[in-house]
Short mmCIF file of C-alpha atoms and ligand atoms in Angstrom, two decimals:
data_model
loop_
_atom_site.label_atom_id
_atom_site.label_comp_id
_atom_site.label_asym_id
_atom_site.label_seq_id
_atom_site.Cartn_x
_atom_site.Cartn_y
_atom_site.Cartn_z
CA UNK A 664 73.63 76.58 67.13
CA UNK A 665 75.40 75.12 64.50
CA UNK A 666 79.14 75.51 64.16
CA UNK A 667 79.50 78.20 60.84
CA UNK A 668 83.20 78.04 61.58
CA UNK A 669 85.48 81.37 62.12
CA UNK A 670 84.19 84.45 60.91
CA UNK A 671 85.33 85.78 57.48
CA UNK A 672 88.45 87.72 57.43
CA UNK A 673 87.40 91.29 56.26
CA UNK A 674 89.01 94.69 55.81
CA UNK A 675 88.85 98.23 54.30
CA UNK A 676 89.81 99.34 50.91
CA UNK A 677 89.50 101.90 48.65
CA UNK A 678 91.03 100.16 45.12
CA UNK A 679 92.32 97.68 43.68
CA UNK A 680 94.28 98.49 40.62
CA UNK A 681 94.80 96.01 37.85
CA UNK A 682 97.92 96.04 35.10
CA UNK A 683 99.97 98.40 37.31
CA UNK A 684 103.69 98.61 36.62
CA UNK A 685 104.95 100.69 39.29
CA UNK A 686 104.13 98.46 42.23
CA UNK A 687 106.88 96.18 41.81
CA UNK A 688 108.10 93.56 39.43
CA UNK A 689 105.87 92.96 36.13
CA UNK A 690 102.05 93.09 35.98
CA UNK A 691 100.50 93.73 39.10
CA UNK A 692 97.39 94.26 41.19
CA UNK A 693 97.68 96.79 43.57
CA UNK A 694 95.25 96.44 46.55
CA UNK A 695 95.08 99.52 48.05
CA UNK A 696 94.15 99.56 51.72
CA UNK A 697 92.42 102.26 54.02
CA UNK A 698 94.38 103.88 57.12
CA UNK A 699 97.49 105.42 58.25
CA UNK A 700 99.85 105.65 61.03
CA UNK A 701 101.73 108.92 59.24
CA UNK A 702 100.24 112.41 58.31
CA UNK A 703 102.82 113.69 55.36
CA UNK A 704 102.47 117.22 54.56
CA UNK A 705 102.74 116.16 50.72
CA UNK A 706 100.16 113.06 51.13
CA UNK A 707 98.50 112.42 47.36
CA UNK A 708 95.58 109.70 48.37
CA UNK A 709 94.13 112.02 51.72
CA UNK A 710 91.57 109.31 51.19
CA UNK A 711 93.72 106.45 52.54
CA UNK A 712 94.15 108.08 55.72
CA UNK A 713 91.20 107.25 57.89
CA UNK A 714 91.35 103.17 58.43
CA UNK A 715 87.12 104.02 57.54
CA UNK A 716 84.91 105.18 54.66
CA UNK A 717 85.58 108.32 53.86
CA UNK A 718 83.00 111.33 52.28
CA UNK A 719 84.08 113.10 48.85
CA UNK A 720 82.26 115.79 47.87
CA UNK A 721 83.49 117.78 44.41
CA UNK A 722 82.24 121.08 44.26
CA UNK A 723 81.66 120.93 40.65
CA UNK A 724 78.93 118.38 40.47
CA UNK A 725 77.05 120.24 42.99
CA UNK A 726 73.92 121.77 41.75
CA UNK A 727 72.76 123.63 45.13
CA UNK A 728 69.80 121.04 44.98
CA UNK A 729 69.81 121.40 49.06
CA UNK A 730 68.67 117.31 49.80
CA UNK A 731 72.05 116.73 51.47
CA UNK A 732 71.12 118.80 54.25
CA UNK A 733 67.86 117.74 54.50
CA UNK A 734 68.59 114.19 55.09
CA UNK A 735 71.77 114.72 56.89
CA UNK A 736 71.55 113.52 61.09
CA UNK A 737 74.45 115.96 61.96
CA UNK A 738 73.86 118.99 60.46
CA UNK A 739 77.10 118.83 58.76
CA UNK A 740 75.52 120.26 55.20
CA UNK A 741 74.15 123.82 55.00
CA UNK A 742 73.07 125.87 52.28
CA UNK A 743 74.21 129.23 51.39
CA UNK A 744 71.64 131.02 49.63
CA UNK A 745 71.89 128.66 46.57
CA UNK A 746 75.69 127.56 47.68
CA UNK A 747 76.32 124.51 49.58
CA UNK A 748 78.56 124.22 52.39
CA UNK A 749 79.89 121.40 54.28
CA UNK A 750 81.42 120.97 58.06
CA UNK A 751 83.84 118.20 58.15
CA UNK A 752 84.11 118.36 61.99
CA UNK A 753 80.40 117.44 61.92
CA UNK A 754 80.44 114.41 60.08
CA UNK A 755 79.94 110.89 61.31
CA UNK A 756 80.87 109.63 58.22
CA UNK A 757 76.94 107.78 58.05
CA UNK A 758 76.64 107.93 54.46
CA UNK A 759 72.66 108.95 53.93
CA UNK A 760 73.81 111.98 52.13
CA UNK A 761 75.29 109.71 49.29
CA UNK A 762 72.27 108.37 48.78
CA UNK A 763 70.67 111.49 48.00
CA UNK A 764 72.72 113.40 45.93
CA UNK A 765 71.41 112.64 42.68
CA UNK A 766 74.30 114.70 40.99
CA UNK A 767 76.84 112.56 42.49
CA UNK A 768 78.95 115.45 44.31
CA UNK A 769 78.58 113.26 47.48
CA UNK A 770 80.28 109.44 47.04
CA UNK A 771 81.78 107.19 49.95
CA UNK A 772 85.15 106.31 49.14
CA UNK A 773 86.51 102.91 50.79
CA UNK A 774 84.47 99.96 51.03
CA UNK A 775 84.80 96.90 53.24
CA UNK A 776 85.49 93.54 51.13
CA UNK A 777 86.83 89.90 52.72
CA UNK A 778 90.10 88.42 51.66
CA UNK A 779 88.04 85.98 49.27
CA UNK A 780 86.33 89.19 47.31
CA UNK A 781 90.17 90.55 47.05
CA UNK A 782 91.63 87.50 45.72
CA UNK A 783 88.44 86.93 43.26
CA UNK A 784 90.14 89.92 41.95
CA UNK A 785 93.30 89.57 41.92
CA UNK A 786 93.42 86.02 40.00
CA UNK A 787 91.83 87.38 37.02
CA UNK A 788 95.08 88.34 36.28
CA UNK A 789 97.10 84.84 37.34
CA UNK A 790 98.22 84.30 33.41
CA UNK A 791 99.91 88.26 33.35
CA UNK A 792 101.62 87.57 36.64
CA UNK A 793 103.31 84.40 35.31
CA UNK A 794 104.57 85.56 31.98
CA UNK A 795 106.11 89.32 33.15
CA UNK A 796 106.93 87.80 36.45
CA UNK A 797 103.77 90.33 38.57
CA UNK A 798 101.76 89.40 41.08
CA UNK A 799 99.98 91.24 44.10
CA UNK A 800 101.32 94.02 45.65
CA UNK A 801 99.90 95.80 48.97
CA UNK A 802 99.77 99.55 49.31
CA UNK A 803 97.68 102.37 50.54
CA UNK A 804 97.50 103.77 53.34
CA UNK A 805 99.37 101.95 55.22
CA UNK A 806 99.14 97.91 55.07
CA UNK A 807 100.13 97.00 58.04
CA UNK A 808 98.12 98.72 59.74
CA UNK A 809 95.45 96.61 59.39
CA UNK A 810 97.53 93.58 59.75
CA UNK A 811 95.69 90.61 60.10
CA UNK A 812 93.79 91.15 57.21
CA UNK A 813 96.83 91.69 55.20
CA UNK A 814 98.62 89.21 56.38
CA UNK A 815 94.87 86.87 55.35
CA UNK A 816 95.70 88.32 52.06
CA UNK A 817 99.52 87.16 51.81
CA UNK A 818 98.51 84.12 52.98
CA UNK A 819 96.02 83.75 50.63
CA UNK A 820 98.90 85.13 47.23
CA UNK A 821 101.23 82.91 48.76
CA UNK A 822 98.93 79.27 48.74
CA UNK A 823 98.07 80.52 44.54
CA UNK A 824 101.57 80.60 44.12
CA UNK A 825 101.76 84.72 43.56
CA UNK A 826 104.49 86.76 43.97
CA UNK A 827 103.96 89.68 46.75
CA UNK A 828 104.74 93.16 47.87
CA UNK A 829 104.30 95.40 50.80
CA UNK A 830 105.08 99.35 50.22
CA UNK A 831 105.18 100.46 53.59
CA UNK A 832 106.44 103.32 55.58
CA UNK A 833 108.06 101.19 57.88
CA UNK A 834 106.05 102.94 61.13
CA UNK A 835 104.94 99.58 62.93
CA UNK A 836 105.72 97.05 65.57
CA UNK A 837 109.11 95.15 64.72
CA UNK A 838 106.83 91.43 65.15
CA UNK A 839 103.93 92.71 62.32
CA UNK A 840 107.54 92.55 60.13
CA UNK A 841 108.76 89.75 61.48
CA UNK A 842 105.44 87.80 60.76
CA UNK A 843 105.16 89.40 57.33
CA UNK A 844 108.59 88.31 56.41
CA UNK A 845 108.18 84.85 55.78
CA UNK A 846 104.86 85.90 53.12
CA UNK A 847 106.69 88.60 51.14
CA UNK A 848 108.69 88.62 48.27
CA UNK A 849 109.72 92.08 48.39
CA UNK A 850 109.33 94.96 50.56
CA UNK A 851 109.29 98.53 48.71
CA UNK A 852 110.54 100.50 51.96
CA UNK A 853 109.62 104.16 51.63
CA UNK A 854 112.37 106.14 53.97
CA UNK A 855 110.78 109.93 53.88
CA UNK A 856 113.34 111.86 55.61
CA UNK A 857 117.16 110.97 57.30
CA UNK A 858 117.07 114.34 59.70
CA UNK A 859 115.41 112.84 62.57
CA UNK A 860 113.58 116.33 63.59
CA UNK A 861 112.32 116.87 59.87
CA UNK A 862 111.37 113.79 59.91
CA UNK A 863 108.58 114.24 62.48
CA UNK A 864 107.65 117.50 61.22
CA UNK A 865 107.30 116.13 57.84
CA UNK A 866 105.13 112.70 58.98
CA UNK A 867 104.25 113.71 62.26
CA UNK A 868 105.95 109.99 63.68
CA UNK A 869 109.48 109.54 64.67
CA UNK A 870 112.33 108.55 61.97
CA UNK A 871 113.55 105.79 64.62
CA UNK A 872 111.07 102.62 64.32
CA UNK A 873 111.13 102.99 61.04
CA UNK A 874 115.13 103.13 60.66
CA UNK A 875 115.16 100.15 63.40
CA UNK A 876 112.59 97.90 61.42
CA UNK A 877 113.92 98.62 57.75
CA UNK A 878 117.44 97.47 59.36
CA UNK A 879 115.77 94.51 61.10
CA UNK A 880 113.66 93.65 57.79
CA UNK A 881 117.81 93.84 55.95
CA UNK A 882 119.60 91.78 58.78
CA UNK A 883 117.50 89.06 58.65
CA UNK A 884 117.54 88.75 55.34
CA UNK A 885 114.38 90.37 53.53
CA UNK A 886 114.46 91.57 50.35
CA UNK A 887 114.25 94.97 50.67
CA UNK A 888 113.99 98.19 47.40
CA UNK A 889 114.33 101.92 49.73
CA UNK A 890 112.38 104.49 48.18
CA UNK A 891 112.05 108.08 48.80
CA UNK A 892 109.99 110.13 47.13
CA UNK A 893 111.69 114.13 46.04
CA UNK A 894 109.52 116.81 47.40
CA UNK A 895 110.22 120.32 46.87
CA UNK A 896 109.98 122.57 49.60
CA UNK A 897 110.37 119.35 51.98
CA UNK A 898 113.17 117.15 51.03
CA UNK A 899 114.36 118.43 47.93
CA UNK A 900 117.94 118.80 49.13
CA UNK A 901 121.38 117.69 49.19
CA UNK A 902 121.69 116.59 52.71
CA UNK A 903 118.31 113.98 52.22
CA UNK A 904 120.14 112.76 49.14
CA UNK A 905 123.28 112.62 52.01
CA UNK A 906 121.44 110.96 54.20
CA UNK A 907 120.06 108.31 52.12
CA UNK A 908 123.29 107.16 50.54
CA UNK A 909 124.62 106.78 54.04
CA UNK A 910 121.69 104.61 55.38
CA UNK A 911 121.93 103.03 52.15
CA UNK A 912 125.58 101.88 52.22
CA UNK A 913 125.20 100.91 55.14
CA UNK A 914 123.00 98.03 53.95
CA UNK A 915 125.00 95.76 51.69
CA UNK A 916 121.71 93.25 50.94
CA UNK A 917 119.43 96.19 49.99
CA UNK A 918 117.69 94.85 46.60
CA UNK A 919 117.86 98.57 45.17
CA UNK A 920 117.03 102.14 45.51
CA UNK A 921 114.64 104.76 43.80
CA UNK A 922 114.02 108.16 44.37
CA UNK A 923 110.63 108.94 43.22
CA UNK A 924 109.95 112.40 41.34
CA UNK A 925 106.41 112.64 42.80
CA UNK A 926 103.40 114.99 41.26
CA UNK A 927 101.89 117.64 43.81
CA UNK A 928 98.46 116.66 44.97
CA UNK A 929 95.99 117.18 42.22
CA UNK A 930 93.54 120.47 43.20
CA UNK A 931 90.53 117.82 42.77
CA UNK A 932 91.26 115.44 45.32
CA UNK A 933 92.45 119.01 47.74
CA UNK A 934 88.36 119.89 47.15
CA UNK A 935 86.81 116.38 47.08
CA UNK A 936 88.56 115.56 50.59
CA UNK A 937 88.85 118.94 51.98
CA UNK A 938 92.62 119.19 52.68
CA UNK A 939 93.46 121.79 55.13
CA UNK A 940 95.74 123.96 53.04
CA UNK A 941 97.89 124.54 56.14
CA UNK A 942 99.04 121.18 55.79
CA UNK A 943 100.02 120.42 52.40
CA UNK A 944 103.38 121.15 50.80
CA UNK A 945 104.22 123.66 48.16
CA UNK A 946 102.52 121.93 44.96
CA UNK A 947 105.38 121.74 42.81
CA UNK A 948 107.07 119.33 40.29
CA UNK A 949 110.81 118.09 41.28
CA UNK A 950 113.80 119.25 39.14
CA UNK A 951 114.05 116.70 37.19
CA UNK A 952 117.82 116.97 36.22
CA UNK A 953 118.37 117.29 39.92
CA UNK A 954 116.97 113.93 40.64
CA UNK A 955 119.22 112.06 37.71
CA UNK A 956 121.76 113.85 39.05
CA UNK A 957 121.35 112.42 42.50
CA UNK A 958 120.59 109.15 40.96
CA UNK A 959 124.49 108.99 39.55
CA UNK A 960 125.55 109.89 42.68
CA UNK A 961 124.25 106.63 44.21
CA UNK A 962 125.18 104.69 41.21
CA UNK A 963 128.74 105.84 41.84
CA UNK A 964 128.69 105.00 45.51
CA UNK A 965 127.60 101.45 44.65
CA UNK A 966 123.65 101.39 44.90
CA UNK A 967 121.64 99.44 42.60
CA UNK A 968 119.69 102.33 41.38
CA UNK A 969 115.94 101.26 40.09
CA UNK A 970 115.16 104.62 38.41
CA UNK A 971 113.75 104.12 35.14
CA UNK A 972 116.49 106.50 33.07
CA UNK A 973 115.02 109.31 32.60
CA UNK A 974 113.16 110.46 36.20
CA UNK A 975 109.39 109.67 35.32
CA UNK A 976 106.91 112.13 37.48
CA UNK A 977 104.44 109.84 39.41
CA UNK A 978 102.51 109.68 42.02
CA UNK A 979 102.88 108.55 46.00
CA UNK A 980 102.38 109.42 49.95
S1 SF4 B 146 77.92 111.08 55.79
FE1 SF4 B 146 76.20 111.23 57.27
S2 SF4 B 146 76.94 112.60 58.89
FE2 SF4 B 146 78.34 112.81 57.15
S3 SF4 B 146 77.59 114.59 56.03
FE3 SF4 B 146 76.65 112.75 55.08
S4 SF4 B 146 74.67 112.45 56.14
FE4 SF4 B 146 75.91 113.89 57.37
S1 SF4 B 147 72.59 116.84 47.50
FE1 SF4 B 147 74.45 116.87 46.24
S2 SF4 B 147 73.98 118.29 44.56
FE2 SF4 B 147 72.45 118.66 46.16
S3 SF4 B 147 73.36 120.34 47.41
FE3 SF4 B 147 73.93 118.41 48.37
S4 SF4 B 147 75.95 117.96 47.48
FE4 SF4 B 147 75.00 119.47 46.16
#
């Protein structure tokens, strides 16, 4: 047999977004991976959770055409009369029913791509990244949780001489950091919660890994921006705001922090994904005002606050 070398590093997706400007510094691409150690109650991409392909199906596209659950192994499609239904539960996620919904209701979301296919992407861009100081930026889902093929994919940014980010939630093993460190730039730390027992009821994980790997990731140096994102109903409240400015302070290195005024989770994606209702939070904007407000409270206890100045709305898990 002849020797074809070691196997090509692959993983799962579901975008990559070019010219974003939230990511991080300057123009970015923003490789969004698949899979998710957390389960927050005000999650906006329900489609990064599974680490696999995941089935969409938007209700408004249907036209009751039935082929779905002809061609389906599992019986997870049914009709209704002229109404079609689907059960989640049943799904083994084989994707023939894509392939025969001719309206396009039914679409696989996430695809599985090699570290050369993501690269071949993001180096269209190399000329943006150098003049507004971008570069590549991993998000998701959750990057490190498939973390040899991110770290393939720092690697790879870090021998063209791009600039890299990880937004994480922090939930891992302290060595995927400690391996990660020496291939990224900056680390855009999202810290959900303070209140250790809202923290888990909020995530569904424990507030302690995290809090012992974002102080890990400052000790040893690591440039490091904490960001929270304002949820009403969740932790839209005085004592997060507390809490944050405490952890905060307590880490003179941190590179900044930004509390993120996040949009609720658009009713499309709630139907395309099938979110349980039960588990999402209120949808509701943030006060606005209250969010500047907090803003100058960390600006007056010393933070580098990286809040654009007025509180844009945007989106984030
Ligand atoms: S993806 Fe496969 S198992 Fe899932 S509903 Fe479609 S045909 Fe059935
Ligand atoms: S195949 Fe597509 S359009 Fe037809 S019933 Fe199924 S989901 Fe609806």
């Amino acid at each position: 047999m002849p020797d074809t070398g070691p196997p090509e590093l692959r993983g799962n997706i579901f975008e990559i977004q070019r010219f974003s400007i939230h990511d991080g510094p300057g123009i970015r691409t923003t490789v969004f991976m698949k899979g998710c150690p957390l389960r927050c109650v005000w999650c906006h991409n329900p489609e990064s959770i599974s680490p696999e392909p995941s089935l969409a199906f938007d209700p408004r596209l249907c036209i009751g055409c039935g082929y779905c659950s002809r061609v389906c192994p599992r019986g997870a499609h049914g009709m209704d009369g002229t109404v079609h239904t689907l059960d989640r539960s049943k799904c083994a996620v084989c994707g023939k029913c894509t392939e025969h919904c001719y309206a396009q209701a039914l679409e696989f979301v996430g695809r599985r791509v090699s570290v050369d296919e993501v690269m071949n992407e993001v180096l269209r861009d190399a000329p943006f990244y150098e003049t507004s100081g971008g570069g590549m930026t991993l998000s998701g889902g959750e990057p490190t949780f498939q973390v040899d093929f991110a770290m393939g994919l720092l690697h790879a940014a870090r021998n063209h001489g791009i600039h890299t980010v990880v937004q994480t939630c922090g939930y891992a093993e302290a060595a995927v950091f400690e391996a990660m460190m020496p291939l990224v730039d900056l680390f855009l730390f999202d810290i959900k919660e303070t209140d250790p027992e809202k923290h888990l009821a909020f995530t569904g994980v424990s507030f302690r890994r995290i809090h012992q790997n974002l102080r890990m990731l400052h000790d040893h140096g690591a440039a490091v921006i904490l960001r929270s994102p304002i949820i009403p109903g969740c932790n839209e409240c005085e004592d997060f705001v507390a809490g944050i400015e405490t952890l905060a302070t307590s880490l003179p290195n941190l590179a900044g922090v930004e509390l993120m005024a996040c949009n609720p989770l658009s009713e499309s994606k709630v139907q395309r994904f099938g979110v349980n209702p039960a588990s999402r939070a209120p949808a509701a904007r943030p006060n606005a005002d209250l969010v500047e407000r907090w803003c100058e409270r960390l600006r007056a206890a010393g933070l580098r606050v990286r809040n654009e100045p007025s509180s844009r709305a945007q989106t984030g898990d």
